[in-house]
Coordinates of C-alpha atoms in Angstrom, one line a residue:
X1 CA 73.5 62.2 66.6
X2 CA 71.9 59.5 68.5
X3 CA 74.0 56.2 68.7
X4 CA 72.6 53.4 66.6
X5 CA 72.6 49.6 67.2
X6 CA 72.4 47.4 64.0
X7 CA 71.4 43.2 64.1
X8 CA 71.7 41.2 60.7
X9 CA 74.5 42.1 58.4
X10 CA 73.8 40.4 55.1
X11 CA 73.3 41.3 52.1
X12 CA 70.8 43.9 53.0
X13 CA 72.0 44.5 56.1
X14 CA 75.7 45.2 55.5
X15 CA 75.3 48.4 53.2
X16 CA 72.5 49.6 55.2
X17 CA 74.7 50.0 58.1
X18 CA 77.7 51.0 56.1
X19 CA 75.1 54.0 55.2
X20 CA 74.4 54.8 58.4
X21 CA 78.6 55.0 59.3
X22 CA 78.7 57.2 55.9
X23 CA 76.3 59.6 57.7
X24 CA 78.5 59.6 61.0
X25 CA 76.8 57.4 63.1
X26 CA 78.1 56.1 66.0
X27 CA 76.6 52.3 65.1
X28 CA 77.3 49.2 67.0
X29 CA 76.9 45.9 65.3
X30 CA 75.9 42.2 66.0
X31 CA 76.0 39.0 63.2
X32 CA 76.2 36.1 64.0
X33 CA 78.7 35.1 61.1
X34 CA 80.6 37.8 62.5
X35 CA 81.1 41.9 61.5
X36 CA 82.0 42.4 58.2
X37 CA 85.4 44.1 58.1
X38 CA 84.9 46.9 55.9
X39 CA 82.1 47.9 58.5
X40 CA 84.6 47.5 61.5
X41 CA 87.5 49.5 59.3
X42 CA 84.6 52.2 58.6
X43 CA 84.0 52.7 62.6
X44 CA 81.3 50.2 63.4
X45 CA 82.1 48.8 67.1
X46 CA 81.8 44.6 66.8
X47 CA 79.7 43.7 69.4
X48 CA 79.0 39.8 71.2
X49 CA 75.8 39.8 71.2
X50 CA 72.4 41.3 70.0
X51 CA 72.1 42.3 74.1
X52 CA 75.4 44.1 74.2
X53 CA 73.8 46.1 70.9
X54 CA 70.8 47.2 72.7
X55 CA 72.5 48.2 76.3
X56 CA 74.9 50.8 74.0
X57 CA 72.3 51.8 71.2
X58 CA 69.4 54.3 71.2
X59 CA 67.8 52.6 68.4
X60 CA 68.7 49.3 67.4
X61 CA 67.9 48.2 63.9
X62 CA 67.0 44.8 63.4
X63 CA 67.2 43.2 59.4
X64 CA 66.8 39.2 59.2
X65 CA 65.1 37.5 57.1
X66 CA 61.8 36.2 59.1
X67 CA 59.4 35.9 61.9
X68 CA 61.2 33.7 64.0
X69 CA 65.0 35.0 63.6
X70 CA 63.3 38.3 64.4
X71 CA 61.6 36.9 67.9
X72 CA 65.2 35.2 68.7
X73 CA 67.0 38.1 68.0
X74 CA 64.3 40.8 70.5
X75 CA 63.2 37.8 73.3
X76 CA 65.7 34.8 72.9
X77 CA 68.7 34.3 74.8
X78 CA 71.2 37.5 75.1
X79 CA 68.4 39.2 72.6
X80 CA 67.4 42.8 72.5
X81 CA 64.7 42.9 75.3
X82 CA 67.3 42.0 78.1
X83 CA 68.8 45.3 77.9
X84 CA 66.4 47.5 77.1
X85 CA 65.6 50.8 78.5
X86 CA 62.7 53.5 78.8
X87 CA 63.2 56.0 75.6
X88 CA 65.1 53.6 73.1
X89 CA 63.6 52.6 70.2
X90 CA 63.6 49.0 68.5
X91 CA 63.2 49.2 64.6
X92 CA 62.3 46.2 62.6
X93 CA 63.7 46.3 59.0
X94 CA 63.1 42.6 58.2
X95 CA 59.9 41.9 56.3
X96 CA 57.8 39.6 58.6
X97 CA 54.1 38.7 60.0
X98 CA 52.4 41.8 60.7
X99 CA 50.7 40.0 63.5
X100 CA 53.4 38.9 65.0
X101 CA 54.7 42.1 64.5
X102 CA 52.1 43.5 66.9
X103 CA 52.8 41.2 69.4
X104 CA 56.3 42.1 69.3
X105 CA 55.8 45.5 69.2
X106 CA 53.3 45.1 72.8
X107 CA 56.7 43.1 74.7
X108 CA 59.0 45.7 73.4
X109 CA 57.1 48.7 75.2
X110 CA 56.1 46.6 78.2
X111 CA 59.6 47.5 78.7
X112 CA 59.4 51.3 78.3
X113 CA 60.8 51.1 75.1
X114 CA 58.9 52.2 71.6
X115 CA 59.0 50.0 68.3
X116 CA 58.6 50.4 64.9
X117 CA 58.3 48.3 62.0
X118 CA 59.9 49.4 58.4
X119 CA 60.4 46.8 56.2
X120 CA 62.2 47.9 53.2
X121 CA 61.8 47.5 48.9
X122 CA 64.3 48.0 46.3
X123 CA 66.9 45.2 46.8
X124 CA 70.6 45.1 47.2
X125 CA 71.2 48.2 44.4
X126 CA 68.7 50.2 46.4
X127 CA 70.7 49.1 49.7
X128 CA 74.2 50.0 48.8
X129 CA 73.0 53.2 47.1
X130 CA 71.0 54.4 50.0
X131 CA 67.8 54.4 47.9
X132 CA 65.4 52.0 49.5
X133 CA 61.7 52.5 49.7
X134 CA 60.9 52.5 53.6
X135 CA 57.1 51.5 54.5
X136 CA 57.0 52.3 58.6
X137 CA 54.3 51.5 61.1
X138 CA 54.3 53.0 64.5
X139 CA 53.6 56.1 66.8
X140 CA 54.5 60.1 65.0
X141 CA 56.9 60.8 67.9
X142 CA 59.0 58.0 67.1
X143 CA 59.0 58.0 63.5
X144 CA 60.3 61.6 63.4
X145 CA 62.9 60.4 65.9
X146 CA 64.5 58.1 63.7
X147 CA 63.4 59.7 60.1
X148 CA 67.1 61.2 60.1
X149 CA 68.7 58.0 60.4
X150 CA 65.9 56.2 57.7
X151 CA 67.3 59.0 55.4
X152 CA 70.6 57.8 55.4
X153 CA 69.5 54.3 53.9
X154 CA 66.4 55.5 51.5
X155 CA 65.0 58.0 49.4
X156 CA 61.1 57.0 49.8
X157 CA 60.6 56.7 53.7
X158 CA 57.2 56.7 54.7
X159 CA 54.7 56.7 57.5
X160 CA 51.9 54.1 56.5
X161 CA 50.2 53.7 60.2
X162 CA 50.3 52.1 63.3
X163 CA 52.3 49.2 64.3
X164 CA 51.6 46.5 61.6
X165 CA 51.4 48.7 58.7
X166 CA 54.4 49.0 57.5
X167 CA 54.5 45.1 57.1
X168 CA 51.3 44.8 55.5
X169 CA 52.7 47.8 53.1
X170 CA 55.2 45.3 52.3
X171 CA 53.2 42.5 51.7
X172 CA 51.1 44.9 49.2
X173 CA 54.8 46.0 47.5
X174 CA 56.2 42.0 47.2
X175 CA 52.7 40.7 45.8
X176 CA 53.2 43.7 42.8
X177 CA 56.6 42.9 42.1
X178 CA 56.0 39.0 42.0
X179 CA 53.2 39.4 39.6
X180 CA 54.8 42.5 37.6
X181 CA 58.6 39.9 37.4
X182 CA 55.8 37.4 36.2
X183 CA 54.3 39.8 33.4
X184 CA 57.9 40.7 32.2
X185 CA 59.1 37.1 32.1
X186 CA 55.7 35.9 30.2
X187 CA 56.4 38.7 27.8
X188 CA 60.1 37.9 27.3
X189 CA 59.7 34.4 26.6
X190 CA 57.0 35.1 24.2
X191 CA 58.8 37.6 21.9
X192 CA 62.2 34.8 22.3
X193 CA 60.3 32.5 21.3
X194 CA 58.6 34.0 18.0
X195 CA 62.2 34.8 16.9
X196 CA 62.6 38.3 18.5
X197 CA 65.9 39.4 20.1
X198 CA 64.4 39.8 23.6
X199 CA 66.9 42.6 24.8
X200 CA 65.8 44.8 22.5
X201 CA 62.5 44.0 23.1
X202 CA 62.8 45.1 26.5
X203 CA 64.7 48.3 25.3
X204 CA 61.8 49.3 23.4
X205 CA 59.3 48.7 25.8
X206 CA 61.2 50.8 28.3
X207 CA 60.2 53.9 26.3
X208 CA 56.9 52.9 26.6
X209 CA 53.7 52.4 29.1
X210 CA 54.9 48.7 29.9
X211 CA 57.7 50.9 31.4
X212 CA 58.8 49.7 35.1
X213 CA 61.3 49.5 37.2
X214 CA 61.0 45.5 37.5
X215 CA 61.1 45.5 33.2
X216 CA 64.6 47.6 33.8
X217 CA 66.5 45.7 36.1
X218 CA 64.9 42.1 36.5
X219 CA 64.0 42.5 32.8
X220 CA 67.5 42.4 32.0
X221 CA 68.4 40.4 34.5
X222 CA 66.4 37.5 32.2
X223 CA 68.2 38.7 29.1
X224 CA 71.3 38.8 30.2
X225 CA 71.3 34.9 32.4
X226 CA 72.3 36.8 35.8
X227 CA 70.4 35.3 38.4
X228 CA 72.6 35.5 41.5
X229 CA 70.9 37.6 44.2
X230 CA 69.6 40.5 44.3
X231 CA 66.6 39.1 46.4
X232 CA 66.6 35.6 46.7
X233 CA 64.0 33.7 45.7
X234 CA 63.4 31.5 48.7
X235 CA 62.6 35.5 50.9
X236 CA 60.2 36.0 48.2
X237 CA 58.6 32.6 48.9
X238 CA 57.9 33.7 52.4
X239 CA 56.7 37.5 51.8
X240 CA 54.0 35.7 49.6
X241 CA 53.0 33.0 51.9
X242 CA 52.7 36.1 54.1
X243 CA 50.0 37.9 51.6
X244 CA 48.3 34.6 51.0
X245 CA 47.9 33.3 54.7
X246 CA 46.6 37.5 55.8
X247 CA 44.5 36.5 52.8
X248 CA 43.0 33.8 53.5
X249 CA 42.2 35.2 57.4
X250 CA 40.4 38.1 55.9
X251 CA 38.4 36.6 53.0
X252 CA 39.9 37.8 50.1
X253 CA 41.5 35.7 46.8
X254 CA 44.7 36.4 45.5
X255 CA 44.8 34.8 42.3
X256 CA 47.5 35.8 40.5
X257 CA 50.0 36.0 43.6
X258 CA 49.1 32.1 44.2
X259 CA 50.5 31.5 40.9
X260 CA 53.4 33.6 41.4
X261 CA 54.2 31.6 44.5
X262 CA 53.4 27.9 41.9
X263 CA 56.3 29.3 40.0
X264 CA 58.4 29.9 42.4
X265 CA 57.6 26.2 44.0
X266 CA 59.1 25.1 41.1
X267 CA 61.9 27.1 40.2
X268 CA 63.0 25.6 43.7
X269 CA 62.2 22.0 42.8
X270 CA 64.8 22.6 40.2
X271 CA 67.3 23.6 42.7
X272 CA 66.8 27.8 42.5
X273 CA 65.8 28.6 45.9
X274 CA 69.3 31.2 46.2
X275 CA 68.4 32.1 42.6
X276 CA 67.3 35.8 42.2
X277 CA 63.6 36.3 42.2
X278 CA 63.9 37.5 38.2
X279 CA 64.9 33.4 37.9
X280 CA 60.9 33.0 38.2
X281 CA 61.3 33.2 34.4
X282 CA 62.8 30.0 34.3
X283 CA 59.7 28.4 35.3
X284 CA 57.9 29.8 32.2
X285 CA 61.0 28.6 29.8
X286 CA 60.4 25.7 31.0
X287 CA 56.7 25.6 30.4
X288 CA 57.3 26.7 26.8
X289 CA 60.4 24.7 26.4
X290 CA 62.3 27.8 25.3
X291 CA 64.8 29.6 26.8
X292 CA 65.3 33.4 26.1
X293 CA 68.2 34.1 23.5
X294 CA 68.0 30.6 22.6
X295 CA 67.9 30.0 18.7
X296 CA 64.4 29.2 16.9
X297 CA 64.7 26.3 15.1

């Protein structure tokens, strides 16, 4: 089993790599808040820096949560490039500029070492129950190097391309889900407001076409007032300034995913940037002064 290196333990992080220990990994791991004990307790060796991760790793995983924590953790001081070697591999979980990504990807294997990007869909309850959806760009070789450690952390693991694509894969996923949380909070508030218990709404539209996953976890999410993350709403902000800036370089509109991106400006005028992206719905309560559950008068 090759010996794995893993960078950013939060709350995608930390069960990913607690995963990869439940497959018998040898895994060495860097935060900088610090390892997690139950990680340490499970076998995971603390290390001092994300260097000291690379120079005992094969592959080092890397999961923060943007372009720029992911050039300081490769190229900054103590990063991963300063102890790289010919035949490891550097994979990118975080979901980040697929340009940038390129660019990284060219620095990494002027070093001898291969890269791979693989950002990752399905949130913290896909994370802790190894059942992520994992979109990776890169070279064959190296993707069926590291498949059997991808295994270990998700159930939908997939070669999209070459470098780059697996970001741009996620950029396709997060402006679905940020219109479909959209759709399902439009439709909840509407059926609250005309008097209609929303949960069982929802209930009965799961047994239908409308049926998704987003209407079965986020739907309930709206129902039920839990908005702690989950996926916070401030990451979402960036994937779709992501979409909207690749957009806007190759010509093409994205209507509804710059009003997806309007709500969520707003949800964090009002303080909800750490809210779960399902809290979008509060920005449409408070267009129709209504919030779901709440008595008709």
């Amino acid at each position: 089993m090759q010996k794995a290196g893993f960078i950013g333990l939060g709350i995608m992080g930390n069960p990913m790599a607690a995963n990869l220990l439940k497959g018998g990994v040898e895994l060495y791991a860097f935060s900088r808040r610090g390892v997690p004990g139950e990680l340490t307790s499970a076998g995971a060796v603390a290390c001092a820096s994300a260097a000291e991760v690379a120079a005992k790793a094969d592959v080092v995983f890397v999961m923060v949560p943007d372009t720029p924590d992911v050039e300081r953790v490769l190229f900054g001081e103590n990063g991963v490039a300063a102890s790289l070697r010919a035949g490891q591999a550097v994979v990118d979980l975080s979901s980040i500029s697929p340009i940038a990504t390129r660019e990284f990807a060219a620095r990494v294997r002027e070093r001898g070492a291969d890269y791979l990007d693989a950002p990752v869909s399905g949130g913290e309850v896909g994370a802790k129950a190894g059942m992520l959806s994992i979109m990776v760009g890169g070279a064959q070789a190296t993707f069926d190097a590291v498949k059997p450690l991808f295994d270990m952390m998700g159930k939908n693991v997939s070669l999209i391309g070459e470098v780059g694509a697996g970001q741009v894969c996620k950029v396709a996923n997060q402006v679905i889900v940020a219109a479909t949380i959209e759709a399902v909070g439009e439709a909840l508030v509407l059926a609250s407001k005309a008097g209609v218990d929303a949960e069982r709404v929802r209930r009965a539209l799961m047994g239908g076409f409308a049926s998704s996953r987003i209407l079965e976890v986020h739907g309930e999410r709206m129902t039920k007032r839990t908005f702690n993350p989950g996926f916070r709403i401030e990451l979402h902000q960036k994937d779709l300034n992501l979409a909207l800036s690749t957009a806007q370089a190759l010509g093409v509109s994205l209507p509804n995913t710059a009003t997806c991106q309007a709500l969520f400006n707003a949800c964090v005028a009002h303080g909800g940037k750490a809210w779960d992206h399902s809290g979008m719905v509060r920005a449409l309560e408070g267009m129709a002064n209504h919030e779901i559950g709440q008595a008709v008068e």
